[in-house]
Short mmCIF file of C-alpha atoms and ligand atoms in Angstrom, two decimals:
data_model
loop_
_atom_site.label_atom_id
_atom_site.label_comp_id
_atom_site.label_asym_id
_atom_site.label_seq_id
_atom_site.Cartn_x
_atom_site.Cartn_y
_atom_site.Cartn_z
CA MET A 1 31.45 -14.53 -40.04
CA THR A 2 33.83 -16.20 -37.60
CA GLU A 3 32.54 -19.35 -35.91
CA ALA A 4 32.07 -18.54 -32.24
CA ALA A 5 32.43 -21.22 -29.60
CA VAL A 6 29.24 -23.09 -28.75
CA CYS A 7 28.68 -23.38 -25.00
CA PRO A 8 26.07 -25.72 -23.59
CA VAL A 9 23.29 -24.15 -21.52
CA HIS A 10 22.89 -25.55 -18.02
CA GLN A 11 21.39 -24.53 -14.68
CA ASP A 12 23.90 -25.88 -12.14
CA ARG A 13 24.60 -23.35 -9.44
CA ASP A 14 27.26 -23.52 -6.74
CA HIS A 15 25.23 -21.02 -4.70
CA PRO A 16 21.44 -20.82 -4.96
CA LEU A 17 21.47 -17.04 -5.31
CA ARG A 18 24.20 -16.83 -7.95
CA PRO A 19 24.10 -17.45 -11.69
CA PRO A 20 24.81 -20.94 -13.04
CA VAL A 21 28.51 -21.82 -12.81
CA GLY A 22 30.62 -20.26 -15.56
CA PHE A 23 27.65 -18.60 -17.19
CA GLN A 24 28.63 -14.97 -16.64
CA GLU A 25 32.14 -15.63 -17.95
CA ALA A 26 30.77 -17.48 -20.98
CA VAL A 27 28.39 -14.76 -22.08
CA SER A 28 30.11 -11.56 -21.00
CA ASP A 29 32.01 -11.05 -24.26
CA GLY A 30 28.90 -11.94 -26.26
CA PRO A 31 27.01 -12.37 -28.38
CA VAL A 32 27.98 -16.04 -28.20
CA ARG A 33 26.42 -19.14 -29.71
CA MET A 34 24.91 -21.43 -27.13
CA LEU A 35 23.63 -24.96 -27.45
CA TRP A 36 20.31 -25.86 -25.86
CA PRO A 37 19.52 -29.29 -24.42
CA ASN A 38 17.12 -29.94 -27.31
CA GLY A 39 19.90 -29.41 -29.82
CA VAL A 40 18.95 -25.92 -31.02
CA GLU A 41 21.66 -23.27 -31.23
CA ALA A 42 20.91 -19.64 -30.45
CA TRP A 43 22.80 -16.41 -30.01
CA MET A 44 22.98 -15.27 -26.43
CA VAL A 45 22.99 -11.47 -26.08
CA SER A 46 23.79 -10.13 -22.63
CA SER A 47 25.08 -6.55 -22.85
CA TYR A 48 22.80 -3.77 -21.62
CA ALA A 49 22.78 -2.01 -25.01
CA GLY A 50 22.43 -5.26 -26.95
CA VAL A 51 19.49 -6.47 -24.89
CA ARG A 52 17.66 -3.15 -25.25
CA GLN A 53 18.34 -3.25 -28.98
CA VAL A 54 17.04 -6.78 -29.54
CA LEU A 55 13.95 -6.26 -27.37
CA SER A 56 12.94 -3.02 -29.09
CA ASP A 57 13.95 -3.64 -32.73
CA PRO A 58 10.93 -4.83 -34.76
CA ARG A 59 13.26 -6.96 -36.90
CA PHE A 60 13.38 -9.36 -33.95
CA SER A 61 10.12 -11.27 -33.71
CA THR A 62 8.60 -13.04 -30.70
CA ARG A 63 6.71 -15.35 -33.03
CA LYS A 64 7.81 -18.87 -32.34
CA GLY A 65 6.24 -20.10 -35.58
CA GLY A 66 6.67 -23.68 -36.72
CA GLN A 67 10.45 -23.66 -36.19
CA PRO A 68 11.97 -25.63 -33.36
CA GLU A 69 12.98 -23.14 -30.73
CA MET A 70 15.53 -23.59 -27.98
CA ARG A 71 14.15 -25.60 -25.11
CA THR A 72 15.51 -26.61 -21.81
CA ASP A 73 14.71 -30.27 -22.35
CA ALA A 74 14.06 -32.53 -25.32
CA GLY A 75 10.27 -32.33 -24.95
CA GLU A 76 7.56 -30.97 -27.17
CA ALA A 77 6.48 -27.31 -26.94
CA VAL A 78 3.65 -26.90 -24.43
CA LEU A 79 1.85 -24.13 -26.28
CA ASP A 80 0.46 -24.32 -29.76
CA PRO A 81 2.37 -21.63 -31.74
CA ASP A 82 -0.91 -20.16 -32.97
CA GLN A 83 -2.67 -20.20 -29.61
CA PRO A 84 -5.20 -17.31 -29.78
CA GLY A 85 -4.54 -14.71 -27.10
CA ASN A 86 -0.86 -15.59 -26.66
CA ILE A 87 0.16 -11.98 -26.22
CA ASN A 88 3.83 -12.83 -25.74
CA GLY A 89 4.06 -14.64 -29.09
CA ILE A 90 2.80 -12.03 -31.57
CA ASP A 91 4.26 -8.79 -32.94
CA GLY A 92 3.32 -5.38 -34.24
CA PRO A 93 -0.32 -4.32 -34.71
CA GLU A 94 -1.63 -7.80 -33.78
CA HIS A 95 0.17 -7.51 -30.45
CA MET A 96 -1.00 -3.93 -29.89
CA ARG A 97 -4.59 -5.00 -30.43
CA LEU A 98 -4.37 -7.27 -27.36
CA ARG A 99 -1.94 -5.21 -25.34
CA ARG A 100 -3.65 -1.81 -25.41
CA PRO A 101 -6.91 -2.76 -23.67
CA LEU A 102 -4.99 -4.78 -21.08
CA SER A 103 -2.67 -1.86 -20.32
CA ARG A 104 -5.67 0.08 -19.20
CA GLY A 105 -6.39 -2.53 -16.54
CA PHE A 106 -2.79 -2.29 -15.23
CA MET A 107 -2.44 1.50 -15.27
CA VAL A 108 -0.31 3.11 -12.57
CA LYS A 109 -3.43 4.85 -11.23
CA ARG A 110 -5.37 1.59 -10.94
CA MET A 111 -2.46 -0.15 -9.27
CA ASN A 112 -2.26 2.70 -6.74
CA GLU A 113 -5.95 2.29 -5.98
CA LEU A 114 -5.26 -1.38 -5.25
CA ARG A 115 -2.59 -0.64 -2.67
CA PRO A 116 -4.84 -0.55 0.41
CA ARG A 117 -6.26 -3.95 -0.55
CA ILE A 118 -2.76 -5.37 -1.09
CA GLN A 119 -1.76 -4.01 2.33
CA GLN A 120 -4.79 -5.68 3.88
CA ILE A 121 -3.95 -9.06 2.34
CA VAL A 122 -0.34 -8.77 3.51
CA ASP A 123 -1.44 -7.80 7.04
CA GLU A 124 -3.91 -10.66 7.30
CA HIS A 125 -1.36 -13.23 6.18
CA LEU A 126 1.31 -11.93 8.52
CA ASP A 127 -1.22 -11.96 11.39
CA VAL A 128 -1.79 -15.64 10.76
CA MET A 129 1.94 -16.34 10.52
CA GLU A 130 2.55 -14.56 13.81
CA ALA A 131 -0.32 -16.30 15.57
CA LYS A 132 0.90 -19.74 14.48
CA GLY A 133 4.37 -18.88 15.77
CA ALA A 134 7.91 -19.56 14.59
CA PRO A 135 9.23 -21.37 12.66
CA ALA A 136 7.11 -20.58 9.62
CA ASP A 137 7.50 -21.12 5.90
CA LEU A 138 7.51 -17.68 4.32
CA VAL A 139 6.66 -19.04 0.89
CA ALA A 140 3.41 -20.66 2.03
CA SER A 141 2.62 -17.88 4.54
CA LEU A 142 3.03 -14.88 2.25
CA CYS A 143 4.95 -15.22 -1.03
CA LEU A 144 2.55 -17.59 -2.74
CA PRO A 145 -0.88 -16.47 -1.50
CA LEU A 146 -0.32 -12.72 -1.94
CA PRO A 147 0.12 -12.48 -5.73
CA SER A 148 -2.33 -15.27 -6.31
CA LEU A 149 -5.15 -13.60 -4.34
CA VAL A 150 -4.42 -10.22 -5.89
CA ILE A 151 -4.46 -11.42 -9.50
CA ALA A 152 -7.62 -13.45 -8.90
CA GLU A 153 -9.37 -10.37 -7.51
CA LEU A 154 -8.09 -8.16 -10.28
CA LEU A 155 -9.48 -10.53 -12.86
CA GLY A 156 -12.63 -11.24 -10.90
CA VAL A 157 -12.13 -15.00 -10.38
CA PRO A 158 -13.02 -16.68 -7.07
CA PRO A 159 -9.81 -17.48 -5.19
CA GLU A 160 -10.81 -21.06 -4.36
CA HIS A 161 -9.41 -22.20 -7.71
CA GLN A 162 -5.91 -21.21 -6.62
CA GLU A 163 -4.46 -24.69 -6.87
CA LEU A 164 -5.62 -24.97 -10.42
CA PHE A 165 -4.01 -21.61 -11.29
CA GLN A 166 -0.80 -22.79 -9.78
CA ALA A 167 -0.80 -26.13 -11.57
CA THR A 168 -1.40 -24.40 -14.89
CA ALA A 169 1.32 -21.88 -14.19
CA GLY A 170 3.66 -24.78 -13.50
CA ASP A 171 2.81 -26.37 -16.86
CA LEU A 172 3.32 -23.13 -18.76
CA PHE A 173 6.50 -21.93 -17.12
CA GLY A 174 7.96 -25.07 -15.62
CA LYS A 175 11.05 -26.89 -16.71
CA ASN A 176 9.60 -30.12 -17.96
CA GLY A 177 6.15 -28.92 -18.85
CA SER A 178 4.15 -31.61 -20.60
CA LYS A 179 1.63 -30.67 -23.24
CA ASP A 180 -0.93 -33.24 -22.07
CA GLU A 181 -0.86 -32.01 -18.48
CA TYR A 182 -1.10 -28.42 -19.60
CA LEU A 183 -4.09 -29.19 -21.82
CA ALA A 184 -5.84 -31.03 -19.00
CA HIS A 185 -5.36 -28.13 -16.57
CA ALA A 186 -6.17 -25.47 -19.16
CA THR A 187 -9.40 -27.27 -20.08
CA LYS A 188 -10.46 -27.36 -16.44
CA LEU A 189 -9.55 -23.71 -15.99
CA ALA A 190 -11.49 -22.77 -19.12
CA GLU A 191 -14.54 -24.52 -17.62
CA VAL A 192 -14.18 -22.39 -14.49
CA LEU A 193 -13.70 -19.19 -16.51
CA ALA A 194 -16.40 -19.55 -19.17
CA PRO A 195 -19.42 -18.99 -16.87
CA ILE A 196 -17.64 -16.04 -15.21
CA VAL A 197 -17.08 -14.43 -18.61
CA ALA A 198 -20.69 -15.09 -19.60
CA ALA A 199 -21.95 -13.48 -16.38
CA LYS A 200 -19.77 -10.39 -16.93
CA LYS A 201 -21.04 -10.10 -20.49
CA ALA A 202 -24.65 -10.31 -19.33
CA ALA A 203 -24.06 -7.70 -16.62
CA GLY A 204 -22.13 -5.42 -19.00
CA THR A 205 -19.74 -4.39 -16.21
CA ASN A 206 -16.08 -3.48 -16.70
CA ASP A 207 -14.93 -3.05 -13.10
CA ASP A 208 -12.47 -5.97 -13.23
CA MET A 209 -10.18 -7.36 -15.94
CA ILE A 210 -12.59 -10.02 -17.17
CA GLY A 211 -15.41 -7.49 -17.37
CA LEU A 212 -13.13 -5.08 -19.18
CA MET A 213 -12.07 -7.74 -21.70
CA ALA A 214 -15.60 -9.09 -22.13
CA ASN A 215 -17.33 -5.76 -22.64
CA ASP A 216 -14.79 -3.17 -23.81
CA THR A 217 -12.76 -5.13 -26.37
CA ASP A 218 -13.21 -7.15 -29.57
CA PHE A 219 -11.41 -10.18 -28.07
CA SER A 220 -12.79 -13.55 -29.11
CA MET A 221 -13.84 -16.03 -26.45
CA ASP A 222 -10.73 -18.16 -27.14
CA GLU A 223 -8.46 -15.15 -26.82
CA LEU A 224 -10.15 -13.99 -23.67
CA ILE A 225 -9.95 -17.36 -21.94
CA PHE A 226 -6.29 -17.83 -22.81
CA LEU A 227 -5.45 -14.28 -21.74
CA CYS A 228 -7.03 -15.03 -18.37
CA ILE A 229 -5.02 -18.24 -18.08
CA GLY A 230 -1.85 -16.37 -19.02
CA LEU A 231 -2.50 -13.57 -16.55
CA LEU A 232 -3.35 -15.96 -13.73
CA ALA A 233 -0.20 -17.95 -14.43
CA ALA A 234 2.09 -14.93 -14.86
CA GLY A 235 0.63 -13.17 -11.86
CA HIS A 236 1.08 -16.26 -9.77
CA GLU A 237 4.58 -17.52 -10.34
CA THR A 238 6.85 -14.54 -10.87
CA THR A 239 6.05 -12.18 -8.03
CA SER A 240 5.98 -14.95 -5.44
CA ASN A 241 9.42 -16.19 -6.46
CA PHE A 242 10.83 -12.69 -6.37
CA LEU A 243 9.41 -11.81 -2.97
CA GLY A 244 11.14 -14.93 -1.64
CA LEU A 245 14.42 -14.29 -3.45
CA PHE A 246 14.50 -10.66 -2.28
CA THR A 247 14.18 -11.81 1.32
CA LEU A 248 16.95 -14.36 0.85
CA HIS A 249 19.32 -11.82 -0.70
CA LEU A 250 18.64 -9.52 2.26
CA PHE A 251 19.32 -12.37 4.72
CA GLU A 252 22.65 -12.95 2.99
CA GLN A 253 23.56 -9.24 3.02
CA PRO A 254 22.59 -7.91 6.46
CA ASP A 255 24.19 -4.51 5.82
CA GLN A 256 21.72 -4.04 2.96
CA LEU A 257 18.80 -5.24 5.05
CA GLU A 258 19.81 -2.53 7.50
CA VAL A 259 19.25 0.11 4.79
CA LEU A 260 15.64 -1.03 4.38
CA ARG A 261 15.09 -1.28 8.13
CA ARG A 262 16.43 2.23 8.68
CA ASP A 263 14.24 3.75 6.00
CA PRO A 264 11.22 1.62 5.07
CA GLY A 265 9.86 4.65 3.17
CA ARG A 266 12.47 3.87 0.51
CA ALA A 267 10.75 0.59 -0.32
CA ASP A 268 10.02 1.73 -3.90
CA VAL A 269 13.68 2.42 -4.74
CA VAL A 270 14.80 -0.65 -2.77
CA VAL A 271 12.52 -2.89 -4.83
CA GLU A 272 13.94 -1.52 -8.11
CA GLU A 273 17.50 -2.28 -6.99
CA LEU A 274 16.50 -5.73 -5.75
CA LEU A 275 14.81 -6.43 -9.08
CA ARG A 276 17.88 -5.32 -11.00
CA TYR A 277 20.21 -7.40 -8.89
CA THR A 278 18.02 -10.49 -8.46
CA VAL A 279 17.03 -10.78 -12.12
CA GLY A 280 20.68 -10.22 -13.07
CA HIS A 281 21.80 -13.04 -10.78
CA LEU A 282 19.28 -15.55 -12.09
CA GLY A 283 21.46 -15.83 -15.17
CA GLY A 284 20.61 -18.62 -17.51
CA PRO A 285 18.74 -18.24 -20.76
CA GLY A 286 16.34 -15.38 -20.95
CA LEU A 287 13.75 -14.12 -23.37
CA THR A 288 13.41 -15.64 -26.81
CA ARG A 289 13.39 -13.77 -30.13
CA ARG A 290 14.04 -14.62 -33.75
CA ALA A 291 15.70 -12.38 -36.37
CA THR A 292 13.48 -11.74 -39.39
CA GLU A 293 16.31 -9.94 -41.24
CA ASP A 294 20.09 -9.83 -40.90
CA VAL A 295 20.85 -7.49 -37.99
CA GLU A 296 24.11 -6.51 -36.35
CA VAL A 297 24.12 -6.64 -32.54
CA ASP A 298 27.19 -5.79 -30.48
CA GLY A 299 29.41 -6.19 -33.55
CA VAL A 300 28.05 -9.61 -34.53
CA LEU A 301 25.87 -10.26 -37.58
CA ILE A 302 22.76 -12.20 -36.60
CA ARG A 303 21.23 -13.75 -39.70
CA ALA A 304 17.56 -13.82 -40.65
CA GLY A 305 15.92 -16.88 -39.11
CA GLU A 306 18.43 -17.32 -36.28
CA TRP A 307 17.25 -17.58 -32.69
CA VAL A 308 18.36 -15.09 -30.09
CA SER A 309 18.21 -15.57 -26.35
CA VAL A 310 18.28 -12.31 -24.46
CA SER A 311 19.91 -12.65 -21.05
CA LEU A 312 18.70 -10.26 -18.37
CA MET A 313 22.11 -10.72 -16.81
CA ALA A 314 22.51 -7.44 -18.72
CA ASN A 315 21.35 -5.93 -15.41
CA LEU A 316 24.90 -6.57 -14.16
CA ASP A 317 26.51 -4.66 -17.04
CA GLU A 318 28.64 -1.73 -15.85
CA ALA A 319 27.14 0.29 -18.71
CA LEU A 320 23.94 0.41 -16.63
CA CYS A 321 25.45 1.52 -13.32
CA PRO A 322 28.79 1.42 -11.50
CA ARG A 323 29.54 -1.69 -9.36
CA ALA A 324 26.64 -3.34 -11.17
CA ASP A 325 27.54 -6.71 -9.66
CA GLU A 326 26.80 -5.39 -6.16
CA LEU A 327 23.49 -4.92 -4.38
CA ASP A 328 23.39 -1.31 -3.23
CA LEU A 329 20.05 -0.30 -1.76
CA GLU A 330 21.27 3.25 -1.37
CA ARG A 331 21.60 3.86 -5.08
CA ASP A 332 18.89 5.68 -7.02
CA ALA A 333 16.69 3.55 -9.25
CA VAL A 334 18.24 2.88 -12.67
CA SER A 335 16.58 1.75 -15.92
CA HIS A 336 17.06 -1.93 -15.28
CA LEU A 337 15.75 -4.69 -17.51
CA GLY A 338 14.10 -6.82 -14.83
CA PHE A 339 10.74 -6.49 -16.56
CA GLY A 340 12.25 -6.67 -20.04
CA PHE A 341 12.12 -3.81 -22.55
CA GLY A 342 10.33 -2.93 -25.76
CA PRO A 343 6.68 -3.55 -26.62
CA HIS A 344 6.53 -6.82 -24.65
CA GLN A 345 7.82 -5.32 -21.42
CA CYS A 346 5.98 -6.87 -18.51
CA LEU A 347 2.31 -5.98 -18.50
CA GLY A 348 2.11 -6.66 -14.77
CA ALA A 349 5.15 -4.59 -13.80
CA ASN A 350 3.25 -1.95 -11.85
CA LEU A 351 1.22 -4.60 -10.05
CA ALA A 352 4.33 -6.59 -9.18
CA ARG A 353 6.01 -3.42 -7.91
CA ALA A 354 3.10 -2.60 -5.61
CA GLU A 355 3.02 -6.16 -4.20
CA LEU A 356 6.77 -6.34 -3.70
CA GLN A 357 7.01 -2.89 -2.11
CA ILE A 358 4.16 -3.46 0.32
CA GLY A 359 5.07 -7.10 1.02
CA LEU A 360 8.76 -6.50 1.71
CA ARG A 361 8.30 -3.35 3.73
CA THR A 362 5.57 -4.79 5.94
CA LEU A 363 7.42 -8.05 6.46
CA PHE A 364 10.47 -6.39 7.99
CA GLU A 365 8.43 -3.77 9.86
CA ARG A 366 6.35 -6.45 11.52
CA PHE A 367 9.27 -8.83 12.11
CA PRO A 368 12.41 -6.73 12.55
CA ASN A 369 14.30 -9.81 13.74
CA LEU A 370 13.19 -12.06 10.90
CA ARG A 371 15.95 -14.50 9.99
CA PRO A 372 16.35 -17.82 8.20
CA ALA A 373 15.75 -20.94 10.32
CA VAL A 374 18.25 -22.90 8.21
CA PRO A 375 21.16 -21.60 6.11
CA VAL A 376 20.05 -20.11 2.80
CA THR A 377 22.29 -22.59 0.98
CA GLU A 378 20.43 -25.51 2.56
CA MET A 379 16.94 -24.48 1.52
CA ARG A 380 15.11 -26.25 -1.25
CA TYR A 381 14.99 -24.45 -4.63
CA ARG A 382 12.92 -24.97 -7.73
CA ASN A 383 15.52 -24.93 -10.43
CA ASP A 384 13.16 -24.43 -13.33
CA MET A 385 14.47 -22.67 -16.38
CA ILE A 386 11.92 -19.91 -16.68
CA THR A 387 10.96 -19.35 -13.10
CA TYR A 388 13.44 -19.86 -10.31
CA GLY A 389 12.80 -19.53 -6.64
CA ALA A 390 12.87 -21.10 -3.19
CA ALA A 391 10.34 -23.88 -2.66
CA GLU A 392 10.36 -23.16 1.07
CA ILE A 393 11.83 -20.42 3.22
CA PRO A 394 11.80 -21.52 6.88
CA VAL A 395 12.03 -18.40 9.08
CA VAL A 396 12.10 -17.48 12.76
CA TRP A 397 11.77 -14.03 14.42
CA MET B 1 12.11 22.09 -24.66
CA THR B 2 9.08 20.18 -25.83
CA VAL B 3 7.95 16.82 -24.50
CA ARG B 4 6.08 14.52 -26.85
CA ILE B 5 4.68 11.00 -26.86
CA ASP B 6 4.13 9.09 -30.09
CA GLN B 7 0.79 7.67 -28.99
CA GLU B 8 0.56 5.33 -31.98
CA ARG B 9 3.37 3.21 -30.60
CA CYS B 10 2.84 3.78 -26.86
CA ILE B 11 2.02 0.52 -25.02
CA GLY B 12 0.53 2.21 -21.96
CA SER B 13 3.18 0.91 -19.58
CA GLY B 14 3.08 3.96 -17.32
CA GLN B 15 6.85 4.09 -16.89
CA CYS B 16 6.73 7.80 -17.80
CA VAL B 17 4.18 8.40 -15.02
CA LEU B 18 6.49 6.71 -12.51
CA ALA B 19 9.48 8.73 -13.74
CA ALA B 20 7.79 12.15 -13.83
CA PRO B 21 4.29 12.10 -12.31
CA ASP B 22 3.85 15.87 -12.73
CA VAL B 23 4.55 15.75 -16.45
CA PHE B 24 2.82 12.54 -17.55
CA ASP B 25 -0.45 10.75 -16.97
CA GLN B 26 -2.29 7.82 -18.55
CA SER B 27 -5.60 8.15 -20.35
CA ASP B 28 -8.55 6.68 -18.43
CA ASP B 29 -9.92 5.32 -21.71
CA ASP B 30 -7.00 3.22 -22.85
CA GLY B 31 -4.02 3.70 -20.54
CA ILE B 32 -2.06 5.52 -23.22
CA GLY B 33 0.56 8.02 -22.06
CA LEU B 34 -0.46 11.68 -21.93
CA VAL B 35 1.76 14.75 -21.68
CA LEU B 36 0.38 17.10 -19.02
CA ILE B 37 3.08 19.75 -19.31
CA ALA B 38 4.52 20.01 -22.82
CA GLU B 39 7.07 22.67 -21.85
CA PRO B 40 8.17 21.58 -18.38
CA PRO B 41 10.19 23.88 -16.12
CA ALA B 42 13.85 23.07 -15.54
CA GLU B 43 13.31 21.31 -12.22
CA LEU B 44 11.12 18.68 -13.89
CA LEU B 45 13.58 17.91 -16.70
CA PRO B 46 15.59 15.21 -14.89
CA GLY B 47 12.38 13.21 -14.45
CA VAL B 48 11.49 13.74 -18.12
CA ARG B 49 14.94 12.52 -19.23
CA ASP B 50 14.45 9.49 -17.01
CA ALA B 51 11.11 8.84 -18.75
CA VAL B 52 12.78 9.13 -22.17
CA ASP B 53 15.30 6.50 -21.05
CA ARG B 54 12.79 4.18 -19.37
CA CYS B 55 9.94 4.23 -21.87
CA PRO B 56 9.91 0.62 -23.11
CA ALA B 57 8.41 1.61 -26.46
CA GLN B 58 10.93 4.46 -26.82
CA VAL B 59 8.23 6.93 -27.76
CA VAL B 60 8.85 9.73 -25.25
CA THR B 61 10.98 12.51 -26.73
CA LEU B 62 12.37 15.77 -25.39
CA ASP B 63 13.41 18.25 -28.05
CA GLU B 64 16.13 20.29 -26.44
C1 LIG C 1 8.47 -9.58 -10.23
C2 LIG C 1 7.57 -9.99 -11.00
C3 LIG C 1 7.64 -10.09 -12.49
C4 LIG C 1 8.74 -10.14 -13.33
C5 LIG C 1 10.21 -10.07 -12.95
C6 LIG C 1 8.22 -10.22 -14.69
C7 LIG C 1 9.02 -10.26 -15.82
C8 LIG C 1 8.55 -10.19 -17.12
C9 LIG C 1 9.38 -10.06 -18.29
C10 LIG C 1 10.90 -10.01 -18.30
C11 LIG C 1 8.56 -10.01 -19.38
C12 LIG C 1 8.99 -9.81 -20.84
C13 LIG C 1 8.84 -11.06 -21.67
C14 LIG C 1 9.37 -10.88 -23.09
O1 LIG C 1 9.85 -9.81 -23.46
O2 LIG C 1 9.30 -11.85 -23.85
C15 LIG C 1 7.20 -10.11 -18.89
C16 LIG C 1 6.08 -10.13 -19.69
C17 LIG C 1 4.80 -10.28 -19.21
N1 LIG C 1 4.41 -10.30 -17.88
FE1 LIG C 1 5.61 -10.20 -16.27
N2 LIG C 1 6.85 -10.25 -14.65
C18 LIG C 1 6.45 -10.16 -13.33
C19 LIG C 1 5.15 -10.14 -12.86
C20 LIG C 1 4.03 -10.20 -13.65
C21 LIG C 1 2.68 -10.15 -13.16
C22 LIG C 1 2.28 -9.98 -11.69
C23 LIG C 1 1.88 -10.28 -14.24
C24 LIG C 1 0.37 -10.30 -14.27
C25 LIG C 1 -0.51 -9.88 -14.29
C26 LIG C 1 2.71 -10.38 -15.42
C27 LIG C 1 2.24 -10.52 -16.71
C28 LIG C 1 3.04 -10.46 -17.85
C29 LIG C 1 2.52 -10.54 -19.21
C30 LIG C 1 1.06 -10.72 -19.63
C31 LIG C 1 3.63 -10.43 -20.07
C32 LIG C 1 3.62 -10.47 -21.61
C33 LIG C 1 3.50 -9.08 -22.14
C34 LIG C 1 3.61 -9.00 -23.66
O3 LIG C 1 4.14 -9.91 -24.29
O4 LIG C 1 3.15 -7.98 -24.21
N3 LIG C 1 4.01 -10.33 -15.02
N4 LIG C 1 7.21 -10.21 -17.51
S1 LIG C 2 6.48 5.01 -20.75
FE1 LIG C 2 6.25 5.04 -22.98
S2 LIG C 2 5.01 3.26 -23.47
FE2 LIG C 2 4.79 3.61 -21.28
S3 LIG C 2 2.95 4.89 -21.10
FE3 LIG C 2 4.68 6.28 -21.15
S4 LIG C 2 4.89 6.77 -23.31
FE4 LIG C 2 3.59 4.96 -23.25
#
């Protein structure tokens, strides 16, 4: 095996909506070895075919085990590797045991039934934003509360604990997550959740996610509580960042915004293209896997035990679609990797789609003249490694 | 032309339903993918091929 160059991983961007400087060039001929800030080396795979291969080949495990894994800082891992209910860190039949019952709660049909309620939440929040008048912060007015209210309702948790969900999400997915802070928040959240679970068990109902998990599965209490924490956190952070980033990309590319304005009925296809493009432009390290056997990927032999970081910059690979580097809201939806691929593909994908479609469409229907109050490059961003987004989006209309 | 789903490995993602709603559904019991039309007419085949491509568990097949 030839020794490939080792590039350091960093998150410095010269434009908030573009990948970290030099990153695309560094990984495009991959797989390449990259060096993480905590000293761990991992293969970075970023071709469309390579990413699909790694994410769907059972010889790549998501188990983080006892081995040091690449981290974006020198700190200690936030999650215990054997945390019960950590659906993203187990493989094969063990993973299917947790995943199957949850899939039922996120079925396309169920997400479609939720649409009127999502629309209502969007409408109410935009009413308030309009009544308060411009300028407004789009993040606080819509992007953050929408997914957070929806996931709380879907689970069956009172929304007043929102701040706690958000703090825990920050610990789990943030850049410098500290284990102590996470444990403190998770303990508080578990105290909120335990009586809710007990009540659902007593009532025997399965009309929300907690009821479904409590009464229709063999999940242990520890698994159930952590799954709730994970769902609240995942449902909270990702969609809100993306709704904000989508809006910013559209502000920066008015010709594309025009496509959505002309034909709001295309919101479903528009959201797929925005996901492809936005996830592709986040760049940086992606999803983590470890080879359990020697496997060849894109002509490189990855040895058993080596770490692999899968970059969803693969969404910009010309093998996926022509002019993959460009946002083109007129193209048909393609099989992008914005939600990952393989057995761990995003559980909340159909929920996120419904929220993003309804949120984006309604926003520009209600405020056809919506525009940024300050240049997009001067807004404040949260440059975390796992989740990236605007901290504030000041808008006028 | 026969459409099949290997239900053992299906993760219930519903991508097939999004790609070809006339051909696929998800079971109310467990969200697992169901084939509604095993021998779909020609006009539904593009959607089926899209489902084959999009299925994250790679368990939708079309025997041509
Ligand atoms: C635009 C919004 C979203 C994006 C881009 C996104 C992206 C992703 C990606 C790329 C993965 C794959 C991780 C891997 O392979 O290791 C994933 C997994 C996951 N997502 Fe999302 N997600 C979004 C919204 C949501 C929402 C709203 C929920 C909540 C309910 C959610 C819950 C999950 C869960 C539970 C997993 C782990 C699934 C497993 O390991 O089997 N996500 N997400
Ligand atoms: S797309 Fe594949 S994994 Fe998802 S429900 Fe259909 S068959 Fe199952």
